[in-house]
Each structure stands twice: as structure tokens, then as C-alpha cells.
Tab-separated table of N, CA and C in Angstrom:
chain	number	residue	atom	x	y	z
A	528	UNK	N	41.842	22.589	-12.065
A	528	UNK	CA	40.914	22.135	-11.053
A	528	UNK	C	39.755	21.384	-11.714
A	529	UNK	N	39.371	20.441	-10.926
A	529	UNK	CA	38.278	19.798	-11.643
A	529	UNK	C	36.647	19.894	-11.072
A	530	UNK	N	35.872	20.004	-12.078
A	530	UNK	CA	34.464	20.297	-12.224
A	530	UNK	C	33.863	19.399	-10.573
A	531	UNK	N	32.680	19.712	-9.679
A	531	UNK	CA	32.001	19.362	-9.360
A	531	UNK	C	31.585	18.120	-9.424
A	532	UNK	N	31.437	17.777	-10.551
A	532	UNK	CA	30.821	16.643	-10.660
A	532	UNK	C	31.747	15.691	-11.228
A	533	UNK	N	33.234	15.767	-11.026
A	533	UNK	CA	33.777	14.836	-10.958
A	533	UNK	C	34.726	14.868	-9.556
A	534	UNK	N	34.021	15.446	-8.909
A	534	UNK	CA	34.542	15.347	-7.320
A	534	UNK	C	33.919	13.656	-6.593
A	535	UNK	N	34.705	12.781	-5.855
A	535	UNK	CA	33.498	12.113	-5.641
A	535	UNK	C	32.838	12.847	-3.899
A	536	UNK	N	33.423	13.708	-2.978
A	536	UNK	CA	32.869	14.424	-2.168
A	536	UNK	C	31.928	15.204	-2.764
A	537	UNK	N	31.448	15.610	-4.010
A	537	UNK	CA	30.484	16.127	-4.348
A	537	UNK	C	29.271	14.718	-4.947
A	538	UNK	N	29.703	14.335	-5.745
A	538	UNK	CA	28.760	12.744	-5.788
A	538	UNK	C	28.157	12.589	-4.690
A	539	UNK	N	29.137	12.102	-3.686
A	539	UNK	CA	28.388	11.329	-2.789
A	539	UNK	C	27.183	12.493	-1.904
A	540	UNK	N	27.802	13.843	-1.798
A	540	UNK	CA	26.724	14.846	-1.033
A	540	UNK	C	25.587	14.441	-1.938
A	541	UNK	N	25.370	14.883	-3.389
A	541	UNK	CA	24.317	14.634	-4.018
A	541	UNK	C	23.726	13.842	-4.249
A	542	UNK	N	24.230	12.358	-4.061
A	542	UNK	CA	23.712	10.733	-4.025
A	542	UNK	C	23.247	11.244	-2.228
A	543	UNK	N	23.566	11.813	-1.347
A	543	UNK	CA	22.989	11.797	-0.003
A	543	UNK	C	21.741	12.666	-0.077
A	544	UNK	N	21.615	13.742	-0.865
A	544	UNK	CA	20.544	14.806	-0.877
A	544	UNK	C	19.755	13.775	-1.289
A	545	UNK	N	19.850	13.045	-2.624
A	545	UNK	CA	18.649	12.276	-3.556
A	545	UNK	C	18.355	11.500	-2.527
A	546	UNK	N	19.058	10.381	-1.929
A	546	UNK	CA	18.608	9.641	-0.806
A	546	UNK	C	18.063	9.812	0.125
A	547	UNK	N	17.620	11.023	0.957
A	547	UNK	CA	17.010	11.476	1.879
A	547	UNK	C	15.812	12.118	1.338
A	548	UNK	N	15.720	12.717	0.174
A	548	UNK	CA	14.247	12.860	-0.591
A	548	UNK	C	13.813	11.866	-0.928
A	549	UNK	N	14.484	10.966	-1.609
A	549	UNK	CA	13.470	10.256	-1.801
A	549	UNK	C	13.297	8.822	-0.182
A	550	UNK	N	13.580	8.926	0.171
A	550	UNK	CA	13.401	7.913	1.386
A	550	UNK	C	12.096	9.115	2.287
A	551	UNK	N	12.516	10.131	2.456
A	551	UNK	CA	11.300	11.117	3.394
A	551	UNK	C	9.850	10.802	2.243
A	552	UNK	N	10.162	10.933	1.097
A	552	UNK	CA	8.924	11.207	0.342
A	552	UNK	C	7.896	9.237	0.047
A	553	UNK	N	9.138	8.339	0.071
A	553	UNK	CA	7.846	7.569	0.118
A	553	UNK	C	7.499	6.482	1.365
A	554	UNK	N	8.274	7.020	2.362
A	554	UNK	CA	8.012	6.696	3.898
A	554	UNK	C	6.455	7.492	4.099
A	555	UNK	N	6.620	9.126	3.621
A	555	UNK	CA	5.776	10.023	3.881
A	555	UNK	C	4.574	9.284	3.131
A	556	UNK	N	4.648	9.238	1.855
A	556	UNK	CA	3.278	8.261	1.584
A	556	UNK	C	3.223	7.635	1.632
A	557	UNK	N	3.791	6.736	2.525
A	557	UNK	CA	2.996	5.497	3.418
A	557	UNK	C	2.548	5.951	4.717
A	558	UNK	N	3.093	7.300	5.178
A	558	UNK	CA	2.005	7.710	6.413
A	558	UNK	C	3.155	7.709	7.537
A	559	UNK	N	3.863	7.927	7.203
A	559	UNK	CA	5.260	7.587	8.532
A	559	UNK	C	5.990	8.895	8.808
A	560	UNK	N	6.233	9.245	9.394
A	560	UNK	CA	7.240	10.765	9.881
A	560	UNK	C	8.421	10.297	10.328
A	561	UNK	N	9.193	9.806	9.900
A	561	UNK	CA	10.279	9.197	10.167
A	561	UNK	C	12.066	9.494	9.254
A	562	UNK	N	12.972	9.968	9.994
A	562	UNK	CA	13.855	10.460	8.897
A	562	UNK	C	15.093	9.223	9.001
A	563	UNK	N	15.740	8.903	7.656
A	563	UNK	CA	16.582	7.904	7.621
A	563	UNK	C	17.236	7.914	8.892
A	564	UNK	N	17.459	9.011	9.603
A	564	UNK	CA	18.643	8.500	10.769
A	564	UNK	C	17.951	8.126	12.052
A	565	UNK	N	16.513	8.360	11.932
A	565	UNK	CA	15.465	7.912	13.036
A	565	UNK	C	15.066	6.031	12.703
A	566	UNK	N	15.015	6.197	11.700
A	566	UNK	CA	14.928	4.641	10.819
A	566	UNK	C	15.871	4.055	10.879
A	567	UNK	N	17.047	4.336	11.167
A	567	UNK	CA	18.569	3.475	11.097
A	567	UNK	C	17.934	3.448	12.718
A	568	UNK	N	18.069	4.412	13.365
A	568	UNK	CA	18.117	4.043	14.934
A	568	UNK	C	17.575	3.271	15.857
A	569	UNK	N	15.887	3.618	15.558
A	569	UNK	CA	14.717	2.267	15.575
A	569	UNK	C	15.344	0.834	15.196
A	570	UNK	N	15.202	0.638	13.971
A	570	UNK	CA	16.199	-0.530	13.624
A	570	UNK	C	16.915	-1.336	14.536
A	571	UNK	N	18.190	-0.413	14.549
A	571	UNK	CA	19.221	-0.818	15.560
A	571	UNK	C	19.269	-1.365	16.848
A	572	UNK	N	17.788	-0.453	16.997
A	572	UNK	CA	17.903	-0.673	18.810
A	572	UNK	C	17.000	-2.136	19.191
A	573	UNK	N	16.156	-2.045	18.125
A	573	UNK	CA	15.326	-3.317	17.842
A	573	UNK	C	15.943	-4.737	17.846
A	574	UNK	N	17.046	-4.536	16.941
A	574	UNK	CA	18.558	-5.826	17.006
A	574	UNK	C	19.302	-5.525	17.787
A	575	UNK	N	19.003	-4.736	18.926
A	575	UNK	CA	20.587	-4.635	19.653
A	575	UNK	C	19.637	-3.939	21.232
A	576	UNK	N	18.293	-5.340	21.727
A	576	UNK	CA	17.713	-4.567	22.842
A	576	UNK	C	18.624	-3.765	24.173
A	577	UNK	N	18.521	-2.969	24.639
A	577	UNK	CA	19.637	-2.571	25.893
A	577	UNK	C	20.613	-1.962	25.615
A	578	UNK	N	20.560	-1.442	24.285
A	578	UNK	CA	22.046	-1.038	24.402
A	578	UNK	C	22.318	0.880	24.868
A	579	UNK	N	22.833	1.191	24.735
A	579	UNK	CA	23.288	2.734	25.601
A	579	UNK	C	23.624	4.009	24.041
A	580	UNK	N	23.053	4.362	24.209
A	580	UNK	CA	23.023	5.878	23.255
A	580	UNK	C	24.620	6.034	22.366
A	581	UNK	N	25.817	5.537	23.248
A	581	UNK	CA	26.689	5.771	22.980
A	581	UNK	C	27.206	4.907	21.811
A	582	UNK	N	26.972	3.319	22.584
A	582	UNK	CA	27.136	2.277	21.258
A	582	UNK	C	25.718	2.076	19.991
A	583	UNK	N	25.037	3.150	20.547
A	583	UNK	CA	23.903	3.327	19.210
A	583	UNK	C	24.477	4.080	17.988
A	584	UNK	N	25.255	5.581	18.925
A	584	UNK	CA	25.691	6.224	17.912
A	584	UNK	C	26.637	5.285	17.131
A	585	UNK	N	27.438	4.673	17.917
A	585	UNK	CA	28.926	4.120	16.895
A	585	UNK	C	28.110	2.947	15.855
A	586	UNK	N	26.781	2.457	16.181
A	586	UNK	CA	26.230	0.963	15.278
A	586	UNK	C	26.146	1.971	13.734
A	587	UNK	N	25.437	3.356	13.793
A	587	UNK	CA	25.059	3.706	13.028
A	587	UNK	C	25.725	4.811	12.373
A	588	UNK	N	26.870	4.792	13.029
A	588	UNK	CA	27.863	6.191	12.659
A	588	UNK	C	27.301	7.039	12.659
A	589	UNK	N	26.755	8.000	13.942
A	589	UNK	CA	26.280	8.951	13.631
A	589	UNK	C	27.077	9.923	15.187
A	590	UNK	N	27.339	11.043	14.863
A	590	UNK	CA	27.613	11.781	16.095
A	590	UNK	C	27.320	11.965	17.520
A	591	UNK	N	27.515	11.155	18.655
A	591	UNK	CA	27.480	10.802	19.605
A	591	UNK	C	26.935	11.562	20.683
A	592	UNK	N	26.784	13.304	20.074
A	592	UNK	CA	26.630	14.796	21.010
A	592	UNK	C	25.427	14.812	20.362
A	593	UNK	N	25.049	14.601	18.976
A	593	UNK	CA	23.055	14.892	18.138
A	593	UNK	C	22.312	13.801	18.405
A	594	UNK	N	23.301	12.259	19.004
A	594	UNK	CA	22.157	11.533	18.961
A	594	UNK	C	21.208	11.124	19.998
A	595	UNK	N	21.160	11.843	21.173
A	595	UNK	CA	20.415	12.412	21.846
A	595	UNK	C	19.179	13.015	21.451
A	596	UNK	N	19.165	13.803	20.780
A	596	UNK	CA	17.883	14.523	19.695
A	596	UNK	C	17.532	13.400	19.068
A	597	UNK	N	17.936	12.736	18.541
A	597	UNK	CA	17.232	11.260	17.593
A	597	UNK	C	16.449	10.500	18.583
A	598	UNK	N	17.105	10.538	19.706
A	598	UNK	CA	16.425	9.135	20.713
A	598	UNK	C	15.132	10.361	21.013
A	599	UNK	N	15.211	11.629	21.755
A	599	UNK	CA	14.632	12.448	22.299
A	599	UNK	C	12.889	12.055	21.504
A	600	UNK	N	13.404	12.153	19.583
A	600	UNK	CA	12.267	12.500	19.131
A	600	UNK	C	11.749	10.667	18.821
A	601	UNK	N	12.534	9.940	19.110
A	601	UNK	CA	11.772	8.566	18.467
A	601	UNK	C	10.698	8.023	20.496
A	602	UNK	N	11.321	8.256	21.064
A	602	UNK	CA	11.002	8.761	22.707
A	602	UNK	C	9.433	9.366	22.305
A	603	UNK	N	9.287	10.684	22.212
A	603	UNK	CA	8.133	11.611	22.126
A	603	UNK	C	7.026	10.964	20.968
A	604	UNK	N	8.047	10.241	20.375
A	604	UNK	CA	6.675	9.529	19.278
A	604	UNK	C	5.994	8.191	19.654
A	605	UNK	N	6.562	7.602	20.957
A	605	UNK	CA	6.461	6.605	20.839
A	605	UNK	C	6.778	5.490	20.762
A	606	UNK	N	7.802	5.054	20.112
A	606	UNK	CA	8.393	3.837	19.473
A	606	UNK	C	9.424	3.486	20.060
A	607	UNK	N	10.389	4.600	21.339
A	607	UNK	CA	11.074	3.776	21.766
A	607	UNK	C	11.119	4.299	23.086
A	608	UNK	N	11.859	4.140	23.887
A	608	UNK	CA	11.904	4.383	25.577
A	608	UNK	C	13.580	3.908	26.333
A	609	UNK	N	13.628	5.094	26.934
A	609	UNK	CA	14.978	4.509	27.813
A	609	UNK	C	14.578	4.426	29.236
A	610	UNK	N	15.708	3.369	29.796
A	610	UNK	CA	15.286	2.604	30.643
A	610	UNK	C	16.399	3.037	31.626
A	611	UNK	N	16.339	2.772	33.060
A	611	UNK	CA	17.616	2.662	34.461
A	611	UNK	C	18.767	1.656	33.645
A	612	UNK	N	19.639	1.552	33.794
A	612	UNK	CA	20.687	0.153	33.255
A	612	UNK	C	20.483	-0.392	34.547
A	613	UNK	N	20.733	-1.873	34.273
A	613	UNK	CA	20.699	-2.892	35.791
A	613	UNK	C	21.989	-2.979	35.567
A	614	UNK	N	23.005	-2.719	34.591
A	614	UNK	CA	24.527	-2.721	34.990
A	614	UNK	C	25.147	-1.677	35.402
A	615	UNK	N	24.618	-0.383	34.954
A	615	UNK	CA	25.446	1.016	35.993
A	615	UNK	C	23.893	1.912	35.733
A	616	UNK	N	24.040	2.103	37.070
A	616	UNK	CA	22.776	3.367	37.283
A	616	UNK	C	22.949	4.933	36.338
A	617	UNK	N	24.204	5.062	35.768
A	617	UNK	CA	24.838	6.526	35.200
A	617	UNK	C	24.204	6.838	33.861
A	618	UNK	N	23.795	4.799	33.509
A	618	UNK	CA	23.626	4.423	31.833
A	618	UNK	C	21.986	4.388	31.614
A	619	UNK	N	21.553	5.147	30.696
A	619	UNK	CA	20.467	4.499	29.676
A	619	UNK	C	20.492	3.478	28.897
A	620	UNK	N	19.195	2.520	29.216
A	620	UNK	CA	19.447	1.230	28.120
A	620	UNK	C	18.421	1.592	27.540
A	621	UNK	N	18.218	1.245	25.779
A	621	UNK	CA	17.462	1.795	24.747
A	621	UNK	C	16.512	0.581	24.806
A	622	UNK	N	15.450	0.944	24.347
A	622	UNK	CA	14.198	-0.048	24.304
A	622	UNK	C	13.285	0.323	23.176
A	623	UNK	N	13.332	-0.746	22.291
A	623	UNK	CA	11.989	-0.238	21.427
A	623	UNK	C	10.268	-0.588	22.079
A	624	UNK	N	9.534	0.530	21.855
A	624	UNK	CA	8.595	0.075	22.491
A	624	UNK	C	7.500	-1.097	21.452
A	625	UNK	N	6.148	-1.652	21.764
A	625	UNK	CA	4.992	-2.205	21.035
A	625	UNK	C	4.873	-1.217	19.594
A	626	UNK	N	4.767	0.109	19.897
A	626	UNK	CA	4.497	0.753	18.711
A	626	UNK	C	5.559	0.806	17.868
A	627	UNK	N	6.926	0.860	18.495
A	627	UNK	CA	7.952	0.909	17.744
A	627	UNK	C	8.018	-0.198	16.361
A	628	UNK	N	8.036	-1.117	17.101
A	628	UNK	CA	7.823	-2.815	16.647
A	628	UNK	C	6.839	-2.498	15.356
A	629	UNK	N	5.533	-1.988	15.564
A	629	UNK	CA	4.637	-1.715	14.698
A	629	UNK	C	5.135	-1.331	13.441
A	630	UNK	N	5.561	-0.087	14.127
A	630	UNK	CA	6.091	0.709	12.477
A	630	UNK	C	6.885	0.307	11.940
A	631	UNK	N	7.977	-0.392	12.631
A	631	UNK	CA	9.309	-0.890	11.628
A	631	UNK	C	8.557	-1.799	10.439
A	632	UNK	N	7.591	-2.859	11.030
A	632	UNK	CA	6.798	-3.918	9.914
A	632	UNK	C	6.321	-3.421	9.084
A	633	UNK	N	5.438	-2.035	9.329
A	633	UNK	CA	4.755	-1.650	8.428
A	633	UNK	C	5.478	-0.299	6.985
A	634	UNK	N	6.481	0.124	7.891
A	634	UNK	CA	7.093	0.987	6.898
A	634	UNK	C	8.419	0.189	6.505
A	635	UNK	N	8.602	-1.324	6.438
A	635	UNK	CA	9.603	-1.725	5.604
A	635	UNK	C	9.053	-1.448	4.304
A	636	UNK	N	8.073	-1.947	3.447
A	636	UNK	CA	7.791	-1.790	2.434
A	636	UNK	C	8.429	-0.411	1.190
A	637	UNK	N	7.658	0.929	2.338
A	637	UNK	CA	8.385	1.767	1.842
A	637	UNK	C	9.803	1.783	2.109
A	638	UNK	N	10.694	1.677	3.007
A	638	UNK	CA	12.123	1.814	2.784
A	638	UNK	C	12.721	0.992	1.779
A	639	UNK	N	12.078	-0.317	1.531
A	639	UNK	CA	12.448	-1.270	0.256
A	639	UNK	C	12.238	-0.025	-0.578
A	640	UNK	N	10.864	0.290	-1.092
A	640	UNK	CA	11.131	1.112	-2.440
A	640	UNK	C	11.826	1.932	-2.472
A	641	UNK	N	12.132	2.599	-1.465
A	641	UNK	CA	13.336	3.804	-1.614
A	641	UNK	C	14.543	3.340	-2.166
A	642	UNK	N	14.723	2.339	-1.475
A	642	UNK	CA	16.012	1.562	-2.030
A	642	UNK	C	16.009	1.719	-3.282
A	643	UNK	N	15.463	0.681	-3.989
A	643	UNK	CA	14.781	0.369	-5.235
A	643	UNK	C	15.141	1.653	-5.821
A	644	UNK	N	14.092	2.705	-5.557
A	644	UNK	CA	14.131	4.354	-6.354
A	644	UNK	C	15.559	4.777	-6.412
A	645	UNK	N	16.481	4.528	-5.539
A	645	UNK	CA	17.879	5.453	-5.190
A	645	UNK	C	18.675	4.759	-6.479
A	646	UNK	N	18.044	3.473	-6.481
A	646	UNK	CA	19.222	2.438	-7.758
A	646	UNK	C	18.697	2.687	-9.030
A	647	UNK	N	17.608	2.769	-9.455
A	647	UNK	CA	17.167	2.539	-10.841
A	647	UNK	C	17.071	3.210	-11.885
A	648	UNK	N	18.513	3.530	-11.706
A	648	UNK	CA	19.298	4.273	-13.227
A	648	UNK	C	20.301	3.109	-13.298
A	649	UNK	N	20.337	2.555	-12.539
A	649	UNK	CA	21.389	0.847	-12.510
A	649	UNK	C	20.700	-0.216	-12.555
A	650	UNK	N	21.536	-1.109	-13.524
A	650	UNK	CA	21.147	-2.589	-13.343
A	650	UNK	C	21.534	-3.242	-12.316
A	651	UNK	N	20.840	-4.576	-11.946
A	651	UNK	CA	21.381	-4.802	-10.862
A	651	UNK	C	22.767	-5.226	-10.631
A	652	UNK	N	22.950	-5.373	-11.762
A	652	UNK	CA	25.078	-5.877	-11.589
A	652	UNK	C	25.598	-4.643	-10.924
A	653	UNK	N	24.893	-3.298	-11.628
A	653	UNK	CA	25.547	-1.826	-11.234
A	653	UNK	C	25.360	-1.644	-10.058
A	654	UNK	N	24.227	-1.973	-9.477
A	654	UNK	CA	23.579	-1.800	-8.201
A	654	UNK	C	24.786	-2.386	-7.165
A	655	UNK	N	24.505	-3.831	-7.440
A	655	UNK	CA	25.695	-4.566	-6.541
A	655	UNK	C	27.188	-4.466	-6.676
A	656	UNK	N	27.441	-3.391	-7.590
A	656	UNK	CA	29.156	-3.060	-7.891
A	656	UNK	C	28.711	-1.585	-7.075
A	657	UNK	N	27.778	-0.844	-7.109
A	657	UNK	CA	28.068	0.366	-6.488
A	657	UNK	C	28.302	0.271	-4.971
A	658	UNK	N	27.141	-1.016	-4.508
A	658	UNK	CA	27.412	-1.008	-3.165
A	658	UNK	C	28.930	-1.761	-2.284
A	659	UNK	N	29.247	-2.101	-3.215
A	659	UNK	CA	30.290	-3.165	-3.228
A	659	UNK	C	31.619	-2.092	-2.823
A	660	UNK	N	31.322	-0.826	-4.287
A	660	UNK	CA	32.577	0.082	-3.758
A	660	UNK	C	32.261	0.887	-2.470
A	661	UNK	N	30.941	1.363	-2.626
A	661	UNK	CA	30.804	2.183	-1.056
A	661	UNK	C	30.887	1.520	-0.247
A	662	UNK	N	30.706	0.460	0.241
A	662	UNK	CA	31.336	-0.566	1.314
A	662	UNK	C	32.703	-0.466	1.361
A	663	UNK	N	33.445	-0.827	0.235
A	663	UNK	CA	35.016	-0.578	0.115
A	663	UNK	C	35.346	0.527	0.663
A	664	UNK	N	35.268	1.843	0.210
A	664	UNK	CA	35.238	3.069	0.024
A	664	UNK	C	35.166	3.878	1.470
A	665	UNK	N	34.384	3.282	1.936
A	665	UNK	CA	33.386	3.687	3.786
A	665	UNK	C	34.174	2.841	4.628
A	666	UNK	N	35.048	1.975	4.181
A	666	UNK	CA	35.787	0.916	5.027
A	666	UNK	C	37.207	1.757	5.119
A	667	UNK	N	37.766	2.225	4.194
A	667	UNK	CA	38.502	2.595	3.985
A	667	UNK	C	39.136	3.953	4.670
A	668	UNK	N	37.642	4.496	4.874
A	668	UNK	CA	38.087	6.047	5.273
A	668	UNK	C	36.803	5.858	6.612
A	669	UNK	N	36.489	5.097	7.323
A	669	UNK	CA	35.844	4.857	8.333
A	669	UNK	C	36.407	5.929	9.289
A	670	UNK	N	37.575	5.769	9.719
A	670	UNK	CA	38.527	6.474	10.946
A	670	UNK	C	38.486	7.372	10.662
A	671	UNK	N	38.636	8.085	9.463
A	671	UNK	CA	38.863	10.112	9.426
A	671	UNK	C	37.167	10.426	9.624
A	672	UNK	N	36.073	9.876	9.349
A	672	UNK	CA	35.220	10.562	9.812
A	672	UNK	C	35.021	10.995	11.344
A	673	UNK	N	34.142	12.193	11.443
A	673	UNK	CA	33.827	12.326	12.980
A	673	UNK	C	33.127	11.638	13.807
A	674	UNK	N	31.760	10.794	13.212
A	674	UNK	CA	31.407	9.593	13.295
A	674	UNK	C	31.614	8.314	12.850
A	675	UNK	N	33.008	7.609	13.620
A	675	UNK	CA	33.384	6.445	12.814
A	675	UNK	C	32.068	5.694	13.095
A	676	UNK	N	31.904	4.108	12.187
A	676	UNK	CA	31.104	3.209	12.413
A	676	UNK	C	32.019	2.370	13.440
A	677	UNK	N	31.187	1.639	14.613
A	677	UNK	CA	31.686	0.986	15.830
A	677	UNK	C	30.878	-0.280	15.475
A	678	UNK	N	31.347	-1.134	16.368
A	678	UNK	CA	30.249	-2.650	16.109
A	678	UNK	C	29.812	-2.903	18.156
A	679	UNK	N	29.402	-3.782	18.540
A	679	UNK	CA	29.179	-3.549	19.598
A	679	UNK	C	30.128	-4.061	20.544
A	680	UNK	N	29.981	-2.818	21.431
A	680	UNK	CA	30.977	-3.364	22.574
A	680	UNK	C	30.782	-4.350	23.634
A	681	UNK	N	31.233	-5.443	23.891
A	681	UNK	CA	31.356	-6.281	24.573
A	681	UNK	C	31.258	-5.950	26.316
């Protein structure tokens, strides 16, 4: 059997732990309360005005039953708002609000450095070969996750 750390399901958990510390910690000192999957979501909804909780979850691969709690808390802060649909009354359409808008401008900076921090044990050739395979890699095994990634529905 082989060690831990030549699992890549163990890699990647621990490349996900490091990535979420360090993305909380220098969002946090820039003054932001915001967690990567609240930051993917904002984002999203920002490039994709109107769209419905459901094709939010699939933009960002995230579980379709929690992401309710994501909208709930970006909602209570502020930054975004759901709306009646003018195409079916059943549907929420997502809206970023003025403040929303705000913060995305102001806490890019820090999500750049996070970036930055997550790579720099790599050069940038390494950088752009790592992302190159996790793109490959995430393409590959898209469908067996429980949250596949979706693109938008028409």
C-alpha cells in the first residue's frame, strides 16, 4: 500500500486545506469575511446577472442542496439579493447587489495574492503545468463527482 502522500486524493485534500487558509487569511486582512465558495459565487452571479441557484451551483460545482446556505449568507451580508423570475414565478433570479459590486473590486487584490501564495514553491512554468494538469485532471473526472461543473443553460 502506498504512503499518504503519494496518494493524489490525499494531495489534492491538502493542496485544498492550504488553499482555503490561506485565501480566508489574506481576504481576512484585507477586511473581508468572505469564504472561497462565497467568492466563487459573488463572482459568478456578477457574470451571469439572473441566473437561478440551480445553474449557480453547476457554474461553480458546488452541491445544489448547500448552495442555498451560500446565497442565504451572501443575501444577509448584503452583496447579493434574489429576485421573482419574469420567466417562471417558481424561480429565483440571483442579483448582485451595489455593495456586492463593491467588494468584488476591492477584495480582488487579496484573492490575486492568495493565488500568488498557493503557487510559490513553483516557478511559473510549474505554476502553468500544474494548472494545466488540474484542468486536465478535473475534466476528466468532472462526471463522478457529486457536484459536476455545468456551463449555462440555455
Amino acid at each position: 500500500m502506498k504512503d499518504n502522500n503519494d496518494m493524489p486524493g490525499h494531495l489534492a485534500r491538502r493542496f485544498q486545506q492550504i488553499a482555503v487558509a490561506v485565501f480566508l487569511a489574506e481576504v481576512g486582512d484585507a477586511g473581508f469575511d468572505l469564504t472561497p465558495v462565497q467568492y466563487a459565487a459573488l463572482a459568478t452571479i456578477k457574470a451571469n446577472p439572473g441566473l437561478d441557484q440551480v445553474t449557480l451551483a453547476g457554474l461553480i460545482a458546488y452541491d445544489r442542496t448547500t448552495i442555498t446556505g451560500v446565497i442565504d449568507r451572501l443575501v444577509q451580508k448584503g452583496l447579493a439579493e434574489r429576485r421573482a423570475s419574469r420567466r417562471d414565478r417558481r424561480t429565483r433570479e440571483l442579483e448582485i447587489t451595489d455593495e456586492g459590486r463593491r467588494t468584488l473590486r476591492k477584495i480582488t487584490p487579496a484573492v490575486e495574492s492568495a493565488q500568488r501564495i498557493m503557487l510559490r514553491g513553483l516557478s511559473a512554468k510549474e505554476g502553468d503545468d500544474l494548472m494545466r494538469l488540474l484542468h486536465k485532471a478535473i475534466a476528466a473526472g468532472n462526471e463522478l463527482s457529486r457536484a459536476p461543473l455545468r456551463g449555462v443553460q440555455a
